[in-house]
Amino acid sequence: MPLFSLYLHVPFCVSKCGYCAFYSEAQGGASSSIEAWLDALSREASRIDAIWEGRPRLRTLYIGGGTPTVLSLFEWKRLLRILNDGFDFSEIEEVTVEANPCSLTDGHLSLWSDSFVTRVSLGVQSLRDDELSWLGRRHDARAAARALEKTCSRGFDVSADLIFGLPFQTLRTWRDSLRRVLDSGVGHVSVYQLTLEPGTPLGDAEPLLPDGYLFYRFAQWYLPRKKLEQYEIASFSRPGKECRHNLAYWRQEPVLALGPSAWGYFPENGFRYRNAPTLEGYIPLTETQPPVTEAEQIGEQGLSRGIEAAILALRTKWGIDTASFAARFGEELTEKVLRVLRKIPPRLVRFFEGGVCLTPSGMRIGNAIWVELLELADERDVKLSCD
Ligand code: SF4
C-alpha cells in the first residue's frame, strides 16, 4: 500500500462569500447536518479501509472546505476520532486545517495543539475592511489580524491566503495587506487573483475588475525581499515551510478523497475520481457503496498524463526533471515537451543541468505556456484538467 495524502472536505460555511464557487452549505453550521455528515464520513472511512485491507498510511492530511472552523469543539473531537480510527498516522509529515477568522476560536487552537494538526491555513484575503466587505467576508481586518496573531503564537506553521485584483484595490492597499500578514510571522502566503465564477453573486454582477498582472508582479517582487521564496505559481514560503500536501498534487502522488466533492488520484493507473458533489447525494451513497460519482482514467503512460505531469511540474520552482520524466513517459514525449519549451523566449523558461523550469516572468504567463503544451495532446485522449 502506498503512502497517501488525504483531502477531507468540510461542506459548511456560516454564509457564502460573494465570489465563492467551492461547494459548501451556508447554514451557520446547523448541527443536524453536521452530525449526518460525520456519520457519512465514518462510513466512507470504513469503506476505504475495506478497499485497502487496512488503514491507509498517510503522509499528509488537508482538512479544507468550506469552513472547518464552523464545527464546534464537540464535532471536531468526533472528526479527529474518525480520522484516527480510519487512517494510520505513524508516518504523517503534515496536517493542515483551513480556518476562517470569523469562526476560529481559542478552543479550536488548543484542541489542534493537542492533536496531530501541524499547520493552519487562514483565509485572510485582505487586511482592509472595505475590500473584505466588498468580497462578502464575515470578518473585518481586525478579526483577521487577531486570528493571525493568535495562530502564529501557538507555534503552528501558518499560511495566509490573500486575493488581488479587486475593483478599488491599489498597489498601496495590496502592499499593506502583504506587509501586515508578514509582520504577523506567517511562514507561507498564497496569492490568488479574484476570478468571477458564473452562478456566484459577484460573478453574475460582472463588476469591472482591474488587470491583476501588476498586483501579482508586485507580490513576486515584494515577498522574496521579505525572505519568502516563490516555489509555485501562487505560493510563497520561508525555507522548509512549503505546503507538503499541495506538493503531492503537483508531483502526482497518490491522494485519497473524503467527504462530498473531494477529489482523489492514483498515479499508478492515472485514475482520478470525485465524490458526490453535494451532501444530499453524498450521505445516502455512503450507506451502500463508495460515494464516487465521477471518474476518469488519464491515458496510460500516454500523452495526456505526460503533458499534465509537465504542466504540474512547471508550476513549481523545481520544474521538470528530464531524466525522471523520460523514465516515466518516454524519450519521445520528453523531446516533444522540451521542443515546445525551447521555442519560448529564454526570459520565460530556464534550462539547467538535468531539467527546465519557468522563470518568475514565465510564471506570470503560465496559462499561455500551458496552451502551447496542450497542443501536443492527442484530441482523442481523455479530458485534461490542469488548472
Ligand atoms: S468562507 Fe471560504 S468556502 Fe465559505 S463561502 Fe467564503 S470563500 Fe467560500
Coordinates of C-alpha atoms and ligand atoms in Angstrom, one line a residue:
M1 CA 0.0 0.0 0.0
P2 CA 1.5 3.4 -0.9
L3 CA 1.8 6.4 1.4
F4 CA -1.2 8.6 0.7
S5 CA -2.2 12.2 1.0
L6 CA -5.8 12.7 2.2
Y7 CA -8.1 15.6 1.3
L8 CA -11.1 16.0 3.6
H9 CA -13.9 18.4 2.6
V10 CA -15.9 20.1 5.2
P11 CA -19.0 21.3 3.3
F12 CA -20.3 24.0 5.7
C13 CA -19.9 27.8 5.9
V14 CA -21.5 30.4 8.1
S15 CA -22.6 32.2 4.9
K16 CA -21.5 32.3 1.3
C17 CA -18.9 34.9 0.2
G18 CA -19.9 36.7 -3.0
Y19 CA -17.2 35.3 -5.2
C20 CA -17.0 31.7 -3.9
A21 CA -17.7 28.7 -6.2
F22 CA -16.5 26.0 -3.8
Y23 CA -19.1 23.6 -2.6
S24 CA -20.5 24.4 0.8
E25 CA -23.8 24.8 2.5
A26 CA -24.4 28.2 4.0
Q27 CA -26.3 27.3 7.1
G28 CA -24.3 28.6 10.0
G29 CA -23.3 25.0 10.8
A30 CA -26.7 23.5 11.6
S31 CA -25.7 20.7 13.9
S32 CA -28.1 18.1 12.5
S33 CA -26.5 18.3 9.0
I34 CA -23.0 18.2 10.6
E35 CA -23.9 15.1 12.5
A36 CA -25.3 13.4 9.4
W37 CA -22.1 14.4 7.5
L38 CA -19.9 13.0 10.3
D39 CA -21.8 9.7 10.3
A40 CA -21.3 9.5 6.5
L41 CA -17.6 10.3 6.8
S42 CA -17.2 7.5 9.3
R43 CA -18.9 5.1 6.8
E44 CA -16.8 6.3 4.0
A45 CA -13.6 5.9 6.0
S46 CA -14.6 2.3 6.8
R47 CA -15.2 1.6 3.1
I48 CA -11.7 3.0 2.3
D49 CA -10.2 0.7 4.9
A50 CA -12.0 -2.3 3.4
I51 CA -10.8 -1.5 -0.1
W52 CA -7.2 -1.2 1.1
E53 CA -7.5 -4.1 3.5
G54 CA -6.3 -2.0 6.4
R55 CA -5.9 1.6 7.5
P56 CA -4.2 3.6 4.7
R57 CA -0.9 5.2 5.8
L58 CA -0.9 9.0 5.5
R59 CA 1.9 11.3 4.5
T60 CA -0.2 14.4 4.6
L61 CA -3.8 15.4 5.6
Y62 CA -5.6 18.5 4.4
I63 CA -8.9 19.4 6.1
G64 CA -10.4 22.1 3.8
G65 CA -13.7 23.4 2.8
G66 CA -16.0 25.1 3.2
T67 CA -15.1 26.3 6.7
P68 CA -13.7 23.7 9.0
T69 CA -13.9 26.2 11.9
V70 CA -17.7 26.1 11.7
L71 CA -17.5 22.8 13.5
S72 CA -17.9 23.0 17.3
L73 CA -15.2 21.5 19.6
F74 CA -17.5 18.5 20.2
E75 CA -17.9 18.0 16.4
W76 CA -14.1 18.4 16.0
K77 CA -13.4 15.8 18.6
R78 CA -15.6 13.3 16.8
L79 CA -13.9 14.2 13.4
L80 CA -10.5 13.6 14.9
R81 CA -11.7 10.2 16.3
I82 CA -13.0 9.2 12.8
L83 CA -9.7 10.1 11.3
N84 CA -7.6 8.3 14.0
D85 CA -9.8 5.2 13.6
G86 CA -9.7 5.2 9.8
F87 CA -6.1 6.1 8.9
D88 CA -2.6 5.3 10.0
F89 CA -0.8 8.5 11.2
S90 CA 2.5 6.8 12.1
E91 CA 4.4 8.4 9.1
I92 CA 2.5 11.6 8.9
E93 CA 4.5 14.7 7.8
E94 CA 1.9 17.5 7.8
V95 CA -1.7 18.0 8.8
T96 CA -3.3 21.3 7.6
V97 CA -6.6 22.8 8.7
E98 CA -8.2 25.7 6.9
A99 CA -9.6 28.3 9.3
N100 CA -11.8 31.4 8.9
P101 CA -11.0 34.4 11.1
C102 CA -14.8 34.8 11.8
S103 CA -15.2 31.4 13.4
L104 CA -11.7 30.4 14.7
T105 CA -11.7 30.2 18.5
D106 CA -9.1 29.6 21.2
G107 CA -10.7 26.3 21.8
H108 CA -10.0 25.2 18.2
L109 CA -6.4 26.1 18.5
S110 CA -6.0 24.3 21.9
L111 CA -7.7 21.2 20.5
W112 CA -5.5 21.2 17.4
S113 CA -2.3 21.8 19.5
D114 CA -3.2 18.6 21.5
S115 CA -3.8 16.6 18.3
F116 CA -1.9 15.9 15.1
V117 CA -2.6 19.3 13.5
T118 CA 0.7 21.0 12.4
R119 CA -0.4 23.7 10.1
V120 CA -3.2 26.3 9.8
S121 CA -4.2 28.0 6.6
L122 CA -6.1 31.2 7.4
G123 CA -8.5 32.7 4.8
V124 CA -7.4 36.3 5.4
Q125 CA -8.0 37.5 1.8
S126 CA -7.3 41.2 2.7
L127 CA -6.4 43.3 5.7
R128 CA -8.6 46.2 4.5
D129 CA -12.2 46.5 5.8
D130 CA -13.6 47.9 2.5
E131 CA -12.1 45.1 0.5
L132 CA -13.3 42.4 2.9
S133 CA -16.8 43.9 2.9
W134 CA -16.9 44.1 -0.9
L135 CA -15.9 40.4 -1.1
G136 CA -18.8 39.5 1.3
R137 CA -16.4 38.2 4.0
R138 CA -17.9 37.8 7.5
H139 CA -14.8 39.2 9.3
D140 CA -13.1 42.5 9.3
A141 CA -9.4 43.3 9.1
R142 CA -9.1 43.4 12.9
A143 CA -10.5 39.9 13.3
A144 CA -8.2 38.6 10.6
A145 CA -5.1 40.3 12.2
R146 CA -6.1 38.8 15.6
A147 CA -6.6 35.4 14.1
L148 CA -3.1 35.6 12.5
E149 CA -1.5 36.7 15.7
K150 CA -3.0 34.0 18.0
T151 CA -2.4 31.2 15.5
C152 CA 1.2 32.2 15.0
S153 CA 1.7 32.5 18.7
R154 CA 0.6 28.9 19.2
G155 CA 3.5 27.6 17.2
F156 CA 1.6 26.2 14.2
D157 CA 3.1 26.6 10.7
V158 CA 0.7 29.3 9.4
S159 CA -0.2 30.2 5.9
A160 CA -2.4 33.2 4.8
D161 CA -4.5 33.4 1.7
L162 CA -4.7 36.8 0.0
I163 CA -6.8 37.9 -3.0
F164 CA -5.7 40.5 -5.6
G165 CA -7.5 42.2 -8.5
L166 CA -10.4 43.8 -6.6
P167 CA -12.1 46.8 -8.2
F168 CA -10.8 49.5 -5.9
Q169 CA -7.6 47.8 -4.7
T170 CA -4.4 49.8 -5.3
L171 CA -0.8 48.7 -5.1
R172 CA -0.6 50.6 -1.8
T173 CA -3.5 48.7 -0.2
W174 CA -2.1 45.4 -1.6
R175 CA 1.3 46.1 -0.2
D176 CA -0.4 47.0 3.1
S177 CA -2.1 43.6 3.3
L178 CA 1.1 41.7 2.3
R179 CA 3.1 43.7 4.9
R180 CA 0.8 43.2 7.8
V181 CA 0.4 39.5 7.0
L182 CA 4.2 39.1 7.1
D183 CA 4.5 41.1 10.2
S184 CA 2.3 38.6 12.0
G185 CA 5.0 35.9 11.5
V186 CA 3.4 33.6 8.9
G187 CA 5.8 31.3 7.0
H188 CA 3.7 30.9 3.9
V189 CA 1.5 33.1 1.8
S190 CA -0.8 32.1 -1.1
V191 CA -1.9 34.8 -3.5
Y192 CA -4.9 34.4 -5.8
Q193 CA -6.4 36.6 -8.4
L194 CA -10.1 37.2 -8.0
T195 CA -12.0 35.4 -10.7
L196 CA -15.7 35.9 -11.4
E197 CA -17.4 32.5 -11.4
P198 CA -20.8 32.2 -13.1
G199 CA -23.6 31.5 -10.6
T200 CA -22.0 33.5 -7.7
P201 CA -23.4 36.9 -6.7
L202 CA -20.2 38.7 -7.8
G203 CA -19.9 36.6 -11.0
D204 CA -23.4 37.4 -12.0
A205 CA -23.0 41.2 -11.2
E206 CA -20.0 41.3 -13.6
P207 CA -18.1 44.1 -11.9
L208 CA -15.2 45.7 -13.8
L209 CA -12.0 44.3 -12.4
P210 CA -8.5 45.7 -12.8
D211 CA -5.8 43.7 -14.6
G212 CA -4.2 41.6 -11.9
Y213 CA -0.8 41.5 -13.6
L214 CA 0.7 44.4 -11.6
F215 CA -0.5 43.1 -8.3
Y216 CA 0.9 39.6 -9.0
R217 CA 4.2 41.1 -10.2
F218 CA 4.4 43.2 -7.1
A219 CA 3.9 40.1 -4.9
Q220 CA 6.7 38.4 -6.8
W221 CA 9.0 41.3 -6.1
Y222 CA 7.9 42.1 -2.5
L223 CA 7.7 38.6 -0.9
P224 CA 11.2 37.4 -1.9
R225 CA 12.6 40.7 -0.5
K226 CA 11.0 39.6 2.8
K227 CA 12.6 36.1 2.5
L228 CA 9.6 34.2 1.2
E229 CA 10.6 32.3 -2.0
Q230 CA 8.1 31.7 -4.7
Y231 CA 8.0 27.9 -5.0
E232 CA 4.8 27.6 -7.1
I233 CA 2.7 29.9 -9.2
A234 CA 0.5 31.1 -6.3
S235 CA 2.7 30.0 -3.3
F236 CA 5.5 31.7 -1.4
S237 CA 7.2 30.3 1.7
R238 CA 10.1 30.7 4.1
P239 CA 12.6 27.8 3.7
G240 CA 11.1 24.5 4.7
K241 CA 7.6 25.9 5.0
E242 CA 6.2 24.7 1.7
C243 CA 2.8 23.1 1.8
R244 CA 3.7 19.4 1.6
H245 CA 0.1 18.4 0.8
N246 CA 0.0 20.6 -2.3
L247 CA 3.3 19.2 -3.4
A248 CA 1.5 15.9 -3.6
Y249 CA -0.8 17.3 -6.3
W250 CA 2.0 18.9 -8.3
R251 CA 4.1 15.8 -8.1
Q252 CA 1.2 13.5 -8.9
E253 CA 1.4 11.4 -5.8
P254 CA -1.5 9.3 -4.6
V255 CA -4.3 11.2 -3.0
L256 CA -7.4 9.9 -1.2
A257 CA -10.7 11.8 -1.0
L258 CA -13.0 12.0 2.0
G259 CA -16.3 14.0 2.0
P260 CA -18.6 15.4 -0.6
S261 CA -17.0 16.9 -3.7
A262 CA -13.5 15.8 -2.7
W263 CA -11.1 14.6 -5.4
G264 CA -8.7 11.6 -5.3
Y265 CA -6.0 10.4 -7.6
F266 CA -4.0 7.2 -8.1
P267 CA -0.8 7.8 -10.2
E268 CA -0.1 4.1 -11.0
N269 CA -3.1 3.9 -13.3
G270 CA -3.9 7.6 -13.8
F271 CA -7.3 7.1 -12.2
R272 CA -8.9 10.3 -10.9
Y273 CA -12.2 10.3 -9.1
R274 CA -14.6 12.7 -7.3
N275 CA -17.1 12.1 -4.6
A276 CA -20.7 13.1 -4.9
P277 CA -20.7 16.8 -5.2
T278 CA -23.3 17.7 -2.6
L279 CA -24.3 16.5 0.8
E280 CA -27.7 15.4 -0.5
G281 CA -26.1 13.0 -2.9
Y282 CA -23.1 12.0 -0.7
I283 CA -24.8 11.0 2.5
P284 CA -27.1 8.3 1.2
L285 CA -24.4 6.8 -1.2
T286 CA -22.1 6.1 1.8
E287 CA -24.7 3.7 3.1
T288 CA -24.3 1.2 0.3
Q289 CA -21.1 2.0 -1.6
P290 CA -18.1 4.3 -2.0
P291 CA -19.6 7.7 -2.8
V292 CA -17.8 8.2 -6.0
T293 CA -19.8 9.8 -8.8
E294 CA -17.2 10.9 -11.3
A295 CA -14.1 9.2 -12.5
E296 CA -11.7 9.4 -15.4
Q297 CA -8.6 7.5 -16.4
I298 CA -5.9 9.6 -17.9
G299 CA -4.2 7.8 -20.8
E300 CA -1.9 5.0 -19.5
Q301 CA 1.7 6.3 -19.8
G302 CA 0.2 8.4 -22.6
L303 CA 0.4 11.9 -24.0
S304 CA -2.3 13.3 -21.7
R305 CA -0.7 12.0 -18.5
G306 CA 2.7 13.2 -19.6
I307 CA 1.5 16.7 -20.6
E308 CA -0.4 17.0 -17.4
A309 CA 2.7 16.0 -15.4
A310 CA 4.8 18.5 -17.3
I311 CA 2.4 21.4 -16.6
L312 CA 2.1 20.5 -12.9
A313 CA 5.9 20.3 -12.6
L314 CA 6.3 23.6 -14.4
R315 CA 4.0 25.3 -11.8
T316 CA 6.8 24.7 -9.3
K317 CA 10.3 26.2 -8.9
W318 CA 11.7 22.7 -9.4
G319 CA 10.3 22.3 -12.9
I320 CA 10.7 19.2 -14.9
D321 CA 13.5 16.7 -14.0
T322 CA 14.2 15.4 -17.5
A323 CA 15.7 12.1 -16.6
S324 CA 12.8 11.0 -14.3
F325 CA 10.2 12.5 -16.8
A326 CA 11.8 10.4 -19.6
A327 CA 11.8 7.3 -17.4
R328 CA 8.1 7.8 -16.7
F329 CA 6.8 9.0 -20.1
G330 CA 9.5 8.0 -22.6
E331 CA 12.1 9.8 -24.6
E332 CA 9.8 10.8 -27.4
L333 CA 7.3 12.8 -25.3
T334 CA 10.2 14.3 -23.3
E335 CA 11.7 15.5 -26.5
K336 CA 8.4 16.9 -27.7
V337 CA 7.9 18.8 -24.4
L338 CA 11.4 20.2 -24.5
R339 CA 11.0 21.3 -28.1
V340 CA 7.9 23.3 -27.2
L341 CA 9.8 24.9 -24.2
R342 CA 12.9 25.7 -26.3
K343 CA 10.7 27.8 -28.6
I344 CA 9.6 30.0 -25.7
P345 CA 11.8 33.2 -25.1
P346 CA 14.6 32.5 -22.6
R347 CA 13.5 35.1 -20.2
L348 CA 10.4 33.0 -19.5
V349 CA 12.0 29.5 -19.3
R350 CA 15.2 28.4 -17.7
F351 CA 17.1 25.3 -18.8
F352 CA 19.5 23.9 -16.2
E353 CA 21.6 20.8 -15.8
G354 CA 19.1 18.0 -15.8
G355 CA 15.9 20.0 -16.1
V356 CA 13.9 23.0 -17.0
C357 CA 11.6 25.4 -15.1
L358 CA 9.7 28.7 -15.6
T359 CA 11.3 32.0 -14.5
P360 CA 9.2 34.4 -12.4
S361 CA 8.3 36.1 -15.7
G362 CA 7.3 32.7 -17.1
M363 CA 5.1 32.1 -14.1
R364 CA 3.2 35.3 -14.9
I365 CA 2.1 33.9 -18.2
G366 CA 1.8 30.2 -17.3
N367 CA -1.6 29.8 -18.9
A368 CA -0.1 30.8 -22.4
I369 CA 2.6 28.2 -21.9
W370 CA 0.1 25.5 -20.9
V371 CA -1.8 26.2 -24.1
E372 CA 1.4 25.5 -26.1
L373 CA 1.9 22.2 -24.3
L374 CA -1.7 21.1 -24.5
E375 CA -1.5 21.4 -28.3
L376 CA 0.7 18.3 -28.1
A377 CA -2.1 16.3 -26.7
D378 CA -3.9 13.8 -28.7
E379 CA -7.5 15.1 -29.1
R380 CA -8.9 11.5 -28.7
D381 CA -7.3 11.1 -25.3
V382 CA -9.2 11.9 -22.2
K383 CA -10.1 15.4 -20.9
L384 CA -7.3 17.2 -19.2
S385 CA -7.7 19.2 -16.1
C386 CA -4.6 21.3 -15.5
D387 CA -5.8 24.4 -13.7
Ligands
SF4_1 S1 -15.7 31.0 3.7 FE1 -14.4 30.2 2.1 S2 -15.5 28.3 1.4 FE2 -17.0 29.5 2.6 S3 -18.1 30.8 1.1 FE3 -16.4 32.0 1.8 S4 -14.7 31.6 0.4 FE4 -16.2 30.0 0.1

